PDB file of C-alpha atoms and ligand atoms in Angstrom:
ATOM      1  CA  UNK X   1      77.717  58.662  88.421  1.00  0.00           C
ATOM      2  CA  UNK X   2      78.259  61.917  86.060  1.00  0.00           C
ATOM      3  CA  UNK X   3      74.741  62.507  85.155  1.00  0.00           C
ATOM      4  CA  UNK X   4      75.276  66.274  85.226  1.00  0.00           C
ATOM      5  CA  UNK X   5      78.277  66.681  84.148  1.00  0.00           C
ATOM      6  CA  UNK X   6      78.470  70.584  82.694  1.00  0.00           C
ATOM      7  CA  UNK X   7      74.879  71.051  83.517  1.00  0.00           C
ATOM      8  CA  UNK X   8      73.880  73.764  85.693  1.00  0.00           C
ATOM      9  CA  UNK X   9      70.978  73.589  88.393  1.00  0.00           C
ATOM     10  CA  UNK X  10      69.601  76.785  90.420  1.00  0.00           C
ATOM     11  CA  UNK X  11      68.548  75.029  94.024  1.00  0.00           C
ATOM     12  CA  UNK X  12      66.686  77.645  96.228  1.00  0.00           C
ATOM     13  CA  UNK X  13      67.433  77.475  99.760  1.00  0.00           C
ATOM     14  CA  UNK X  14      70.656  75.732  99.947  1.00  0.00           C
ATOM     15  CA  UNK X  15      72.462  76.784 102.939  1.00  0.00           C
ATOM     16  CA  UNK X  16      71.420  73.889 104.651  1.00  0.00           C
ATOM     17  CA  UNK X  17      69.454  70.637 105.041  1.00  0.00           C
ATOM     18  CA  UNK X  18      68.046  69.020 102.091  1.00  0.00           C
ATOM     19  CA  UNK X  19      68.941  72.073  99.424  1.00  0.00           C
ATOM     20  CA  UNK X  20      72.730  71.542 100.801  1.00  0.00           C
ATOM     21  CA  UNK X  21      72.547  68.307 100.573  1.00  0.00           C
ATOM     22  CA  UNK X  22      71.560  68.157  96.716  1.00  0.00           C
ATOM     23  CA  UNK X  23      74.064  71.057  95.914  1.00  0.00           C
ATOM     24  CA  UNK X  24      76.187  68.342  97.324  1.00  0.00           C
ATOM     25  CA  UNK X  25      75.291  65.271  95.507  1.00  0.00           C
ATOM     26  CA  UNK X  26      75.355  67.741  92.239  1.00  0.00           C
ATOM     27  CA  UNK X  27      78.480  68.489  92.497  1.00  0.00           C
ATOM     28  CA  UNK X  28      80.021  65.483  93.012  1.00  0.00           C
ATOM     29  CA  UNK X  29      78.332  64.622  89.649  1.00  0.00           C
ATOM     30  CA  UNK X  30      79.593  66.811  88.092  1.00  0.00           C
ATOM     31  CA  UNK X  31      76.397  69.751  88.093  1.00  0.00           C
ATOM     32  CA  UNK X  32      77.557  73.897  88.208  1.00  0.00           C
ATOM     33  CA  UNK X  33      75.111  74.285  90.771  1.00  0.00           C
ATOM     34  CA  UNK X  34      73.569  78.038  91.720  1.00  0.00           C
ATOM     35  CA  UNK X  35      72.655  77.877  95.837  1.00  0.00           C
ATOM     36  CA  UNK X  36      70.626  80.682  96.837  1.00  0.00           C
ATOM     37  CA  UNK X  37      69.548  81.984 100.856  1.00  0.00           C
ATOM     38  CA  UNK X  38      68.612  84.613 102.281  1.00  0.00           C
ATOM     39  CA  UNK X  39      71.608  85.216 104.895  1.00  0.00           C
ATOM     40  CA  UNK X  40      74.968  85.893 103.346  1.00  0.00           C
ATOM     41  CA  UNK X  41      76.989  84.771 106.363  1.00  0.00           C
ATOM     42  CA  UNK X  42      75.098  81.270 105.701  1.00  0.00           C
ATOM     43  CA  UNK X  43      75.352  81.268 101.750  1.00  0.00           C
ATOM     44  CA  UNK X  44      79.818  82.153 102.286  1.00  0.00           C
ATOM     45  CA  UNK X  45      79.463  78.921 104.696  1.00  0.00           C
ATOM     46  CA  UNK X  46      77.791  76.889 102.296  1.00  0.00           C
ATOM     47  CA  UNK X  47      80.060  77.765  99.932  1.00  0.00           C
ATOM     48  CA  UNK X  48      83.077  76.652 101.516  1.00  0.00           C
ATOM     49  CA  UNK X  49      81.452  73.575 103.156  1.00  0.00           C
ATOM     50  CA  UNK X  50      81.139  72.560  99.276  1.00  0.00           C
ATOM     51  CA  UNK X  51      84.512  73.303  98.389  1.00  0.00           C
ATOM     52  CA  UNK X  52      84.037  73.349  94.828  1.00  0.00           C
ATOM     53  CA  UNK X  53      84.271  77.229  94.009  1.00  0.00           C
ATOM     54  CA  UNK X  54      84.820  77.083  90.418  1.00  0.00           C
ATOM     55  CA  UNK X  55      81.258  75.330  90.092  1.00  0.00           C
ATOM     56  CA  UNK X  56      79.221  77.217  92.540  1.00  0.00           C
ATOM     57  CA  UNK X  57      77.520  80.292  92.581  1.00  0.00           C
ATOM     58  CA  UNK X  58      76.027  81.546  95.748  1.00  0.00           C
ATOM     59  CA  UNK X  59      73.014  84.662  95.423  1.00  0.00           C
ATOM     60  CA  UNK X  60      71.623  86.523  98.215  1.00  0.00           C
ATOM     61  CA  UNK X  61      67.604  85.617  97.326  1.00  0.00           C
ATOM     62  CA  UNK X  62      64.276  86.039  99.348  1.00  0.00           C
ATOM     63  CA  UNK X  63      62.273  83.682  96.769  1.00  0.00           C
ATOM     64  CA  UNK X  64      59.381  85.787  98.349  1.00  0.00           C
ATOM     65  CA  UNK X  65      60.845  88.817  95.911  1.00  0.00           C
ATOM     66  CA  UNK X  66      60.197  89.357  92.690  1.00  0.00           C
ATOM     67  CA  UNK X  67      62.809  92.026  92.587  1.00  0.00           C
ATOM     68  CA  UNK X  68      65.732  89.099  94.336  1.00  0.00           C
ATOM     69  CA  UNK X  69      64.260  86.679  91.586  1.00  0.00           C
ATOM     70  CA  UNK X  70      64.762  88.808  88.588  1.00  0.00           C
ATOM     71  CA  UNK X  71      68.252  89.309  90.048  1.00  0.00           C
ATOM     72  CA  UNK X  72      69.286  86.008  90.608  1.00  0.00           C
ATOM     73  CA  UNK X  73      67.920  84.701  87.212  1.00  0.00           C
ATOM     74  CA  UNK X  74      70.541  87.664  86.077  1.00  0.00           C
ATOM     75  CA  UNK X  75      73.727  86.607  87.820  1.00  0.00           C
ATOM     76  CA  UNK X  76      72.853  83.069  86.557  1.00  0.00           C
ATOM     77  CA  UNK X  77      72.663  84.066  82.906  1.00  0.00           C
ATOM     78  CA  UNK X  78      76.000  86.086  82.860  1.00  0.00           C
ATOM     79  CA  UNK X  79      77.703  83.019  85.069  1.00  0.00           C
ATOM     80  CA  UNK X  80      76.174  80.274  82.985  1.00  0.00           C
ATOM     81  CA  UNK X  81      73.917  81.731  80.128  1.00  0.00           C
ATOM     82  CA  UNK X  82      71.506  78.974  80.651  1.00  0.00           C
ATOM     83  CA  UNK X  83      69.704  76.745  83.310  1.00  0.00           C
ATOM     84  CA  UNK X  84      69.063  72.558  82.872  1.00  0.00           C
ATOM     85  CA  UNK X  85      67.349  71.876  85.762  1.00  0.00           C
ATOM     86  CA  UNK X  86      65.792  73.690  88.733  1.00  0.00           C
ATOM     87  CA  UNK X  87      65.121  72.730  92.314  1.00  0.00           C
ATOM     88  CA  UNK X  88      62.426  74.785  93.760  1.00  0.00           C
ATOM     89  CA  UNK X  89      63.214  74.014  97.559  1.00  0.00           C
ATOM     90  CA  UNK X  90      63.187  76.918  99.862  1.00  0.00           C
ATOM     91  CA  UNK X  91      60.422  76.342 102.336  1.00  0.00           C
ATOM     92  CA  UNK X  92      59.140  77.940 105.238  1.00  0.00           C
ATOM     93  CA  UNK X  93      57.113  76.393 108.400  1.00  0.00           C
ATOM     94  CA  UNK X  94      54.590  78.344 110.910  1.00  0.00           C
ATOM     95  CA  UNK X  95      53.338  74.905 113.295  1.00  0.00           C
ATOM     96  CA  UNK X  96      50.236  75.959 115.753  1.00  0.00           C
ATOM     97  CA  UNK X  97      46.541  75.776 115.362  1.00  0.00           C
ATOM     98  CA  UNK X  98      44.568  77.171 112.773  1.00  0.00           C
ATOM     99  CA  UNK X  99      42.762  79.007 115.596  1.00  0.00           C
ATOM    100  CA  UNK X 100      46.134  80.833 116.575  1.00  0.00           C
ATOM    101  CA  UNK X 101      47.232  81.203 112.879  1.00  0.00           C
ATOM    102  CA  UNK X 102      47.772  85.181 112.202  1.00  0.00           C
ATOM    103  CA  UNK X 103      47.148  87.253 108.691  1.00  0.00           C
ATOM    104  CA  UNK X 104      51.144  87.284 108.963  1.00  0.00           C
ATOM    105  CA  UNK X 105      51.665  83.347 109.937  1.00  0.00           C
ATOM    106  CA  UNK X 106      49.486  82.535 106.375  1.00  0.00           C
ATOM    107  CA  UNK X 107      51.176  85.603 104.185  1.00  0.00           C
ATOM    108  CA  UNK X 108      54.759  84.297 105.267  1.00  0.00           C
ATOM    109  CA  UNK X 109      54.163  80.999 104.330  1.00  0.00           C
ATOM    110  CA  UNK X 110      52.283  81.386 100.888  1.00  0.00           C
ATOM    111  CA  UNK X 111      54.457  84.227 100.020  1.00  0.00           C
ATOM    112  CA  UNK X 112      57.611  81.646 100.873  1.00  0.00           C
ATOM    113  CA  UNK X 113      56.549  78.321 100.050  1.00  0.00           C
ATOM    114  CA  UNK X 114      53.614  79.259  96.958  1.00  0.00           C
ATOM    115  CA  UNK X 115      54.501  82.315  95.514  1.00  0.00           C
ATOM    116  CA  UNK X 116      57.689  81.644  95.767  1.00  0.00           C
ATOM    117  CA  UNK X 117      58.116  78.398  94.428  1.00  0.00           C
ATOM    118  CA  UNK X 118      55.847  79.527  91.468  1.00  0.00           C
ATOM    119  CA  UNK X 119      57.800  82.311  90.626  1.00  0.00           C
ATOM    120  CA  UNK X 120      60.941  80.865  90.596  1.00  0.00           C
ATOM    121  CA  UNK X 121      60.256  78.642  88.118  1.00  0.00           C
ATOM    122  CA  UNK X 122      58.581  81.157  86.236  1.00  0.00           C
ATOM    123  CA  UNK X 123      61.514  83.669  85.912  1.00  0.00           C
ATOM    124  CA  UNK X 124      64.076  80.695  85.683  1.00  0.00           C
ATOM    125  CA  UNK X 125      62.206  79.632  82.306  1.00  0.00           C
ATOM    126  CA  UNK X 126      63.574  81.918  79.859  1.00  0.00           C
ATOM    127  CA  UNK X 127      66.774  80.337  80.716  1.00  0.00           C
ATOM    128  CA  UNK X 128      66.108  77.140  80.633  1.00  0.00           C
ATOM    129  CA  UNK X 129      66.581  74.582  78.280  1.00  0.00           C
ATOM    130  CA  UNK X 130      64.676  72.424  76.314  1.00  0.00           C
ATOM    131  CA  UNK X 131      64.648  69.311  78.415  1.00  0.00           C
ATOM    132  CA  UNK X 132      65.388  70.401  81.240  1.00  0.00           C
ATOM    133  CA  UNK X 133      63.745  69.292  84.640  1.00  0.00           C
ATOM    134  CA  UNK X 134      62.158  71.088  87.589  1.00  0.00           C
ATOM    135  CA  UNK X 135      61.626  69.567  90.811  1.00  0.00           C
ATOM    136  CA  UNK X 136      59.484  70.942  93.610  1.00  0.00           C
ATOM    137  CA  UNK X 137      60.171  70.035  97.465  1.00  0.00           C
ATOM    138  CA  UNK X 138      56.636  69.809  98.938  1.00  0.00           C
ATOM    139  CA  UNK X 139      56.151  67.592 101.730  1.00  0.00           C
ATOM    140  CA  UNK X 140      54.377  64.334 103.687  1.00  0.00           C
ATOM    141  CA  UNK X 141      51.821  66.445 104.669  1.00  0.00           C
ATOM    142  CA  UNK X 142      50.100  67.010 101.465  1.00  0.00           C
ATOM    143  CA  UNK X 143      49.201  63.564 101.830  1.00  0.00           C
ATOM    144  CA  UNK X 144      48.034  63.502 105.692  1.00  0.00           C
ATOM    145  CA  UNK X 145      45.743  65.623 107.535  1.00  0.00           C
ATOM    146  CA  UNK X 146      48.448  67.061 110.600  1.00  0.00           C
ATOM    147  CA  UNK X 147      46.569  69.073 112.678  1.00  0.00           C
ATOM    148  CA  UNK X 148      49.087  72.097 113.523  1.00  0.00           C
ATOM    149  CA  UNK X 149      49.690  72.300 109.635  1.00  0.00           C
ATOM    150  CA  UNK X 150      46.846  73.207 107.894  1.00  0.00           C
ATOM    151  CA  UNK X 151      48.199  76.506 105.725  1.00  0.00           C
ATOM    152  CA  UNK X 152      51.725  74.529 105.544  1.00  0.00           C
ATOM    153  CA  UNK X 153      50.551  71.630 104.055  1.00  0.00           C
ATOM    154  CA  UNK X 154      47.774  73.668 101.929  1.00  0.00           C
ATOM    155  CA  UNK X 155      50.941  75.576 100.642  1.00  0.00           C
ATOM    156  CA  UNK X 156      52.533  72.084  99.609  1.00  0.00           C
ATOM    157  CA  UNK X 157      49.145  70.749  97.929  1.00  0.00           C
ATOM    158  CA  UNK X 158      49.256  74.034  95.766  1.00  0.00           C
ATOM    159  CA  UNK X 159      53.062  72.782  94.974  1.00  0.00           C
ATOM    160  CA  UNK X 160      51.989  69.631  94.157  1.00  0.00           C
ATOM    161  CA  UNK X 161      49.172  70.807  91.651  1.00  0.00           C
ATOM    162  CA  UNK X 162      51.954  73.558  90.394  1.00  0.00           C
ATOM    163  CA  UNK X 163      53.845  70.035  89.152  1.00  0.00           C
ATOM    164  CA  UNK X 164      50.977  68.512  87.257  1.00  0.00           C
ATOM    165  CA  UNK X 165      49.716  71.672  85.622  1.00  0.00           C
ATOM    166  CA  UNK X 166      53.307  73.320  84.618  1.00  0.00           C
ATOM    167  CA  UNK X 167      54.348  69.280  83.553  1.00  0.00           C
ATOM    168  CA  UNK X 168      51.160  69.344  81.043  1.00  0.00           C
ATOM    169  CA  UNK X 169      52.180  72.861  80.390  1.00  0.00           C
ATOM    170  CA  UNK X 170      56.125  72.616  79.646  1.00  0.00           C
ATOM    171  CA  UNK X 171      55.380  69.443  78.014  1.00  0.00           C
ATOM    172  CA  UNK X 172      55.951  70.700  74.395  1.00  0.00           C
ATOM    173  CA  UNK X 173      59.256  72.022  75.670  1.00  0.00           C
ATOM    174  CA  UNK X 174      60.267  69.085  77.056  1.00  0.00           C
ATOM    175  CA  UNK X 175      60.070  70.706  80.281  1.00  0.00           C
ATOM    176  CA  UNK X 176      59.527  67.367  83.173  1.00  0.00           C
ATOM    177  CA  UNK X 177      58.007  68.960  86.037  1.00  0.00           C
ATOM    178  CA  UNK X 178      57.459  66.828  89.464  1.00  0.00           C
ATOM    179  CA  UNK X 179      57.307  67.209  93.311  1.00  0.00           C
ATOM    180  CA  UNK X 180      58.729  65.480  96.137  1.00  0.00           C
ATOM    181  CA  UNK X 181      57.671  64.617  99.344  1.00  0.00           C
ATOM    182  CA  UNK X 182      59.743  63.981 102.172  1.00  0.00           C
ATOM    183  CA  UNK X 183      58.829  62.474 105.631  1.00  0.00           C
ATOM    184  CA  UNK X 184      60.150  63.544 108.452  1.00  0.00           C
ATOM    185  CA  UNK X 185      63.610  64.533 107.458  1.00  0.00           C
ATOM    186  CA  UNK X 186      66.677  65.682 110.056  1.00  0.00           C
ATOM    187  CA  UNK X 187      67.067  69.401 109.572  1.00  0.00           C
ATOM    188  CA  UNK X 188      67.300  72.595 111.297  1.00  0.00           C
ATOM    189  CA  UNK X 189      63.719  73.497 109.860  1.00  0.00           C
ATOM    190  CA  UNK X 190      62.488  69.693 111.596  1.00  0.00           C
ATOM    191  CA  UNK X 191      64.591  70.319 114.875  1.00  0.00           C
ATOM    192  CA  UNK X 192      63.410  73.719 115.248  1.00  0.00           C
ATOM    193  CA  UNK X 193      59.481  72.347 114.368  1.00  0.00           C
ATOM    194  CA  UNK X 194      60.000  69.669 117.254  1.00  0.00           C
ATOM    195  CA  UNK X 195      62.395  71.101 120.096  1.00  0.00           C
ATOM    196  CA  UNK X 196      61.472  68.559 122.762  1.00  0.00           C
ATOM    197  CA  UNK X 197      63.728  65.780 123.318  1.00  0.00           C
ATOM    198  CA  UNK X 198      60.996  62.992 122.483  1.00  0.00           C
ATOM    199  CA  UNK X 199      59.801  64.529 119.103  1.00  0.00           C
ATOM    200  CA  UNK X 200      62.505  62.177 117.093  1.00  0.00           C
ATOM    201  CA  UNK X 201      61.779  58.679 118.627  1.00  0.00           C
ATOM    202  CA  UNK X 202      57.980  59.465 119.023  1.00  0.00           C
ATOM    203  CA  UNK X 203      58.256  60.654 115.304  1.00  0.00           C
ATOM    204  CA  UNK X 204      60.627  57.619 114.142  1.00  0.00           C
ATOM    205  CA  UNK X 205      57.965  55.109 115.688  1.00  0.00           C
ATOM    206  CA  UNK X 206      55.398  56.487 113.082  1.00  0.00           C
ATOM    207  CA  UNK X 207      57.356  55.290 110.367  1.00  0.00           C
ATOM    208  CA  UNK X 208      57.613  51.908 109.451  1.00  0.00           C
ATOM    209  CA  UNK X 209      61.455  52.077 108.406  1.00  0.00           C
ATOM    210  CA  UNK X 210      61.961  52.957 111.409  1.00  0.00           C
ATOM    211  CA  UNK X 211      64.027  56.308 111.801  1.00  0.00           C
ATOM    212  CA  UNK X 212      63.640  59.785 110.449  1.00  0.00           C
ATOM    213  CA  UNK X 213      65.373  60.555 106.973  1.00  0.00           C
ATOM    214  CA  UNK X 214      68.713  62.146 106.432  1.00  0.00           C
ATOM    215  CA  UNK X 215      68.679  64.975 103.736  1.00  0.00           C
ATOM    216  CA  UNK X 216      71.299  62.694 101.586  1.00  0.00           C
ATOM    217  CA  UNK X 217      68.139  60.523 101.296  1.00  0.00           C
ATOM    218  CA  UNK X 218      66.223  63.343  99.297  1.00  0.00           C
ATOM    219  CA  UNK X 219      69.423  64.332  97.380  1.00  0.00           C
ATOM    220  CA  UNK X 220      69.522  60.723  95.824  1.00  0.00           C
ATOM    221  CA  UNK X 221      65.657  61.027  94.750  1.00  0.00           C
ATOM    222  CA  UNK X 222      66.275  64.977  93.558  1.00  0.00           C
ATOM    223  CA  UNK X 223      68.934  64.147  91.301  1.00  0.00           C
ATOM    224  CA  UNK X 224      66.965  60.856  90.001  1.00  0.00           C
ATOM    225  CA  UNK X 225      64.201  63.318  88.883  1.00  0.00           C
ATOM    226  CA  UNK X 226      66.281  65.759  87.668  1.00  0.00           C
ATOM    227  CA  UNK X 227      68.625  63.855  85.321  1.00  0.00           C
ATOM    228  CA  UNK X 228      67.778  61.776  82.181  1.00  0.00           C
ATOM    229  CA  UNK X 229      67.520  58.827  83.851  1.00  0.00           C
ATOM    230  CA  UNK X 230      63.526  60.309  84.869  1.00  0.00           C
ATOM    231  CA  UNK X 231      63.133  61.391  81.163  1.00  0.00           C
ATOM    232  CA  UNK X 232      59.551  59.745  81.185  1.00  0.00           C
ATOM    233  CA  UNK X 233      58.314  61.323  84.386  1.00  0.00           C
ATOM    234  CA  UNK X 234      56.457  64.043  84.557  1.00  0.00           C
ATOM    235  CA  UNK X 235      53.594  65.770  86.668  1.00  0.00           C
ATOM    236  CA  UNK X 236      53.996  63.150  89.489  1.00  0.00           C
ATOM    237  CA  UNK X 237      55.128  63.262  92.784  1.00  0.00           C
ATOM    238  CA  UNK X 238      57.670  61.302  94.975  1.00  0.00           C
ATOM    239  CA  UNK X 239      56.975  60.561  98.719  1.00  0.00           C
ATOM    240  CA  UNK X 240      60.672  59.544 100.454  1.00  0.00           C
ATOM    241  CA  UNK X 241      59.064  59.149 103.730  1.00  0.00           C
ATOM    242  CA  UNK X 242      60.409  55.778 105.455  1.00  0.00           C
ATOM    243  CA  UNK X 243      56.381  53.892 104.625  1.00  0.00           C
ATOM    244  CA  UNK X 244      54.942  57.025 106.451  1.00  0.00           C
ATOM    245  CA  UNK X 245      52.032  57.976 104.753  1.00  0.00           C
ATOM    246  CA  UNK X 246      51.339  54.590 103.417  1.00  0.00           C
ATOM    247  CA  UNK X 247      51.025  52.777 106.433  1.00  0.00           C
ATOM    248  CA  UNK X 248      48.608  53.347 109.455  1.00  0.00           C
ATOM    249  CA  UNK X 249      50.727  54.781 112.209  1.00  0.00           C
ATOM    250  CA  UNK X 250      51.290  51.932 115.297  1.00  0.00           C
ATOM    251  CA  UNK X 251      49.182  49.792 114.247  1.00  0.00           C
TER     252      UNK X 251
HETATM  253  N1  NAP Y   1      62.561  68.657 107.303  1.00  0.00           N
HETATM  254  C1  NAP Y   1      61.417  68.058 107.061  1.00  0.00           C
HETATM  255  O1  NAP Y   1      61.008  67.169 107.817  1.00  0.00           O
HETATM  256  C2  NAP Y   1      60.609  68.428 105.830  1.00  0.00           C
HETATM  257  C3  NAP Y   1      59.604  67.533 105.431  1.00  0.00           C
HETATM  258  C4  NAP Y   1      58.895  67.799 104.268  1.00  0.00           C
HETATM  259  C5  NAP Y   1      59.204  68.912 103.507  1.00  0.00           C
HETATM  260  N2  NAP Y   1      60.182  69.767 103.913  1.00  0.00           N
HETATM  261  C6  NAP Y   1      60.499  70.898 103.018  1.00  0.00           C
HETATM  262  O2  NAP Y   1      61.861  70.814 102.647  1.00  0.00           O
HETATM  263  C7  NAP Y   1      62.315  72.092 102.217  1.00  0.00           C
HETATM  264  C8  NAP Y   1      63.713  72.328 102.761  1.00  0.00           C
HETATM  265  O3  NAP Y   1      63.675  72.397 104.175  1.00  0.00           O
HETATM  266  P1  NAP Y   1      64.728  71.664 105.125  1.00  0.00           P
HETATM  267  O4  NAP Y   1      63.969  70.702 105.941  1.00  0.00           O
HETATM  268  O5  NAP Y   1      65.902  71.198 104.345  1.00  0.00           O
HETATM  269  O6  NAP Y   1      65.085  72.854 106.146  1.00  0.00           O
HETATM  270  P2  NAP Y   1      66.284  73.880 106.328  1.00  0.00           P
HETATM  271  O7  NAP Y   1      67.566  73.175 106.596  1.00  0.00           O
HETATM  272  O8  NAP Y   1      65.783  74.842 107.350  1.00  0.00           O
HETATM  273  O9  NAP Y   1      66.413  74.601 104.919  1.00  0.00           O
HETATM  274  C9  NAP Y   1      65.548  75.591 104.482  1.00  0.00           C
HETATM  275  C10 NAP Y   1      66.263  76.363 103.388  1.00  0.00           C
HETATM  276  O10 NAP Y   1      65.336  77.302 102.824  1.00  0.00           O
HETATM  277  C11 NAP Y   1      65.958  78.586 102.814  1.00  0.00           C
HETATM  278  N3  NAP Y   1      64.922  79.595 102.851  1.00  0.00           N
HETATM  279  C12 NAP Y   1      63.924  79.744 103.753  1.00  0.00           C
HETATM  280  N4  NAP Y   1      63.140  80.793 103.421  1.00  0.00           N
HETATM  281  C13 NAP Y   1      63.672  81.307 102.281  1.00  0.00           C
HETATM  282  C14 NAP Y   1      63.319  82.380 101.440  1.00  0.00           C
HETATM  283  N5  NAP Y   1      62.257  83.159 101.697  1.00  0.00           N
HETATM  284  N6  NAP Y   1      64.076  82.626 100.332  1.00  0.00           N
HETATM  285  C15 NAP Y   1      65.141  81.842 100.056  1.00  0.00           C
HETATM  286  N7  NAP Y   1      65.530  80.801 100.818  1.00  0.00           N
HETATM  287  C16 NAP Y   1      64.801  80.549 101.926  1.00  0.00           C
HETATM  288  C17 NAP Y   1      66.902  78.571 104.005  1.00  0.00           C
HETATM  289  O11 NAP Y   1      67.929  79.492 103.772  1.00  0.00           O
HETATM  290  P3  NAP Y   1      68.307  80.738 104.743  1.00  0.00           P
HETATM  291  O12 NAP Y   1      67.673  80.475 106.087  1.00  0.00           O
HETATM  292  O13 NAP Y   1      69.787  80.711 104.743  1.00  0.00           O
HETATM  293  O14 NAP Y   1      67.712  81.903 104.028  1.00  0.00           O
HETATM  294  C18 NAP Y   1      67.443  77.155 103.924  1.00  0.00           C
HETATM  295  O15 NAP Y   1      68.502  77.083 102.984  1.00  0.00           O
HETATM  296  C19 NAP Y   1      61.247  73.085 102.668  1.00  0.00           C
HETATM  297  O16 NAP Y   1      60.489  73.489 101.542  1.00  0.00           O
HETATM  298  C20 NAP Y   1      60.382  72.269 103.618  1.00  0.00           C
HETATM  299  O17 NAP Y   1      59.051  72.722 103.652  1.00  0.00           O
HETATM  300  C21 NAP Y   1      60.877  69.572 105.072  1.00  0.00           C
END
């Protein structure tokens, strides 16, 4: 498939896991895709792990900054001079109790995975075109009470209402704007969540497909909402979880 062929997608956070993975399956259809990170020795690996220099652009981004964001949306314009699609994906994840959540715990992650997300497609408007597509990686647990999640998966809720308000908003544009939501996926931000050894077969158990998902899984459904082929979805979001939240778990 070539759905992208000489379009051009920003995807925040794609050094690694699902944002690398979509930078991936972009490419290979043909996308100029714009990775950004905040770690420059990561964003030169991703880079040559994608081996496809003439269409990528890496840019050193905190999508906490307004100052990085104004930046990147600069390098993009004079690389590109315009955006099609945008994948709002860098996300951050502080796991404990609400009783041992600190000021800095909830700042990090609204400022990261809120603020962020928001303002990144926000300064990435001016250069977008008319129907164009923005996809937002929130997560399972915006669905599902999880006890050590609560500001985490409040942060993803917010996302989630960020798609149905900026879809109704963009509308006259053209503008589709959705979320996803991924189960359990295998990255470094789930490994490092769940270091003990029986974290991925007590977690694969919960879901009826039986395993966790692989970030090529989410790359599929990202470039599904992105491209024409989703040109009559908008404000919704997409749960790639395995049956996880839609099932009762064990039973
Ligand atoms: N894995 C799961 O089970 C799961 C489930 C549901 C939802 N999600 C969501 O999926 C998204 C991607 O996570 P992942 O699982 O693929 O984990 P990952 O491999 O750890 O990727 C996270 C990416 O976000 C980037 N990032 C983090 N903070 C950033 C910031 N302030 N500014 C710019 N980039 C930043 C990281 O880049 P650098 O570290 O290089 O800066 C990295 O590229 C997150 O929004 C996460 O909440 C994950």
């Amino acid at each position: 498939m070539h759905r992208f062929t000489n379009k051009t997608v920003l995807i925040t956070g794609g050094t690694s896991g699902m944002g690398f993975a979509t930078a991936r399956r972009l490419l290979d259809e043909g996308a100029y895709v714009v990775v950004t990170g905040r770690d420059e020795a990561r964003l030169d690996s991703a880079t040559s792990r994608l081996d496809a220099p003439e269409r990528t652009l890496a840019v050193r981004a905190d999508v906490a900054s307004l100052t990085d964001l104004d930046h990147l949306t600069r390098q993009i314009e004079t690389w590109r001079g315009s955006v099609d699609a945008v994948f709002a994906n860098a996300g951050v994840g502080v796991f404990k109790p609400s009783t041992e959540l600190t000021e800095a715990d909830f700042d990090h992650v609204i400022d990261v995975n809120f603020k962020g997300v928001f303002f990144t497609i926000v300064k990435a408007l001016p250069l977008m075109r008319d129907g164009g597509s923005v996809v937002i990686n929130a997560s399972w647990t915006l669905h599902r009470g999880l006890p050590i999640a609560s500001v985490y998966s409040a942060s993803k809720a917010a996302v989630h209402n960020l798609a149905r308000t900026l879809g109704a908003d963009l509308a006259p544009r053209g503008i589709r704007v959705n979320s996803i939501s991924p189960g359990y996926i295998d990255t470094q931000m789930y490994r490092e969540a769940n270091p003990d050894l029986g974290a991925e077969a007590r977690n694969a158990a919960e879901v009826p497909l039986g395993s966790l998902g692989h970030p090529d899984d989410i790359a599929a459904a990202v470039a599904f909402l992105a491209s024409d082929d989703a040109s009559y979805i908008t404000g919704q979001d997409l749960v790639i979880d395995g049956g996880l939240v839609g099932s009762v778990p064990g039973a």
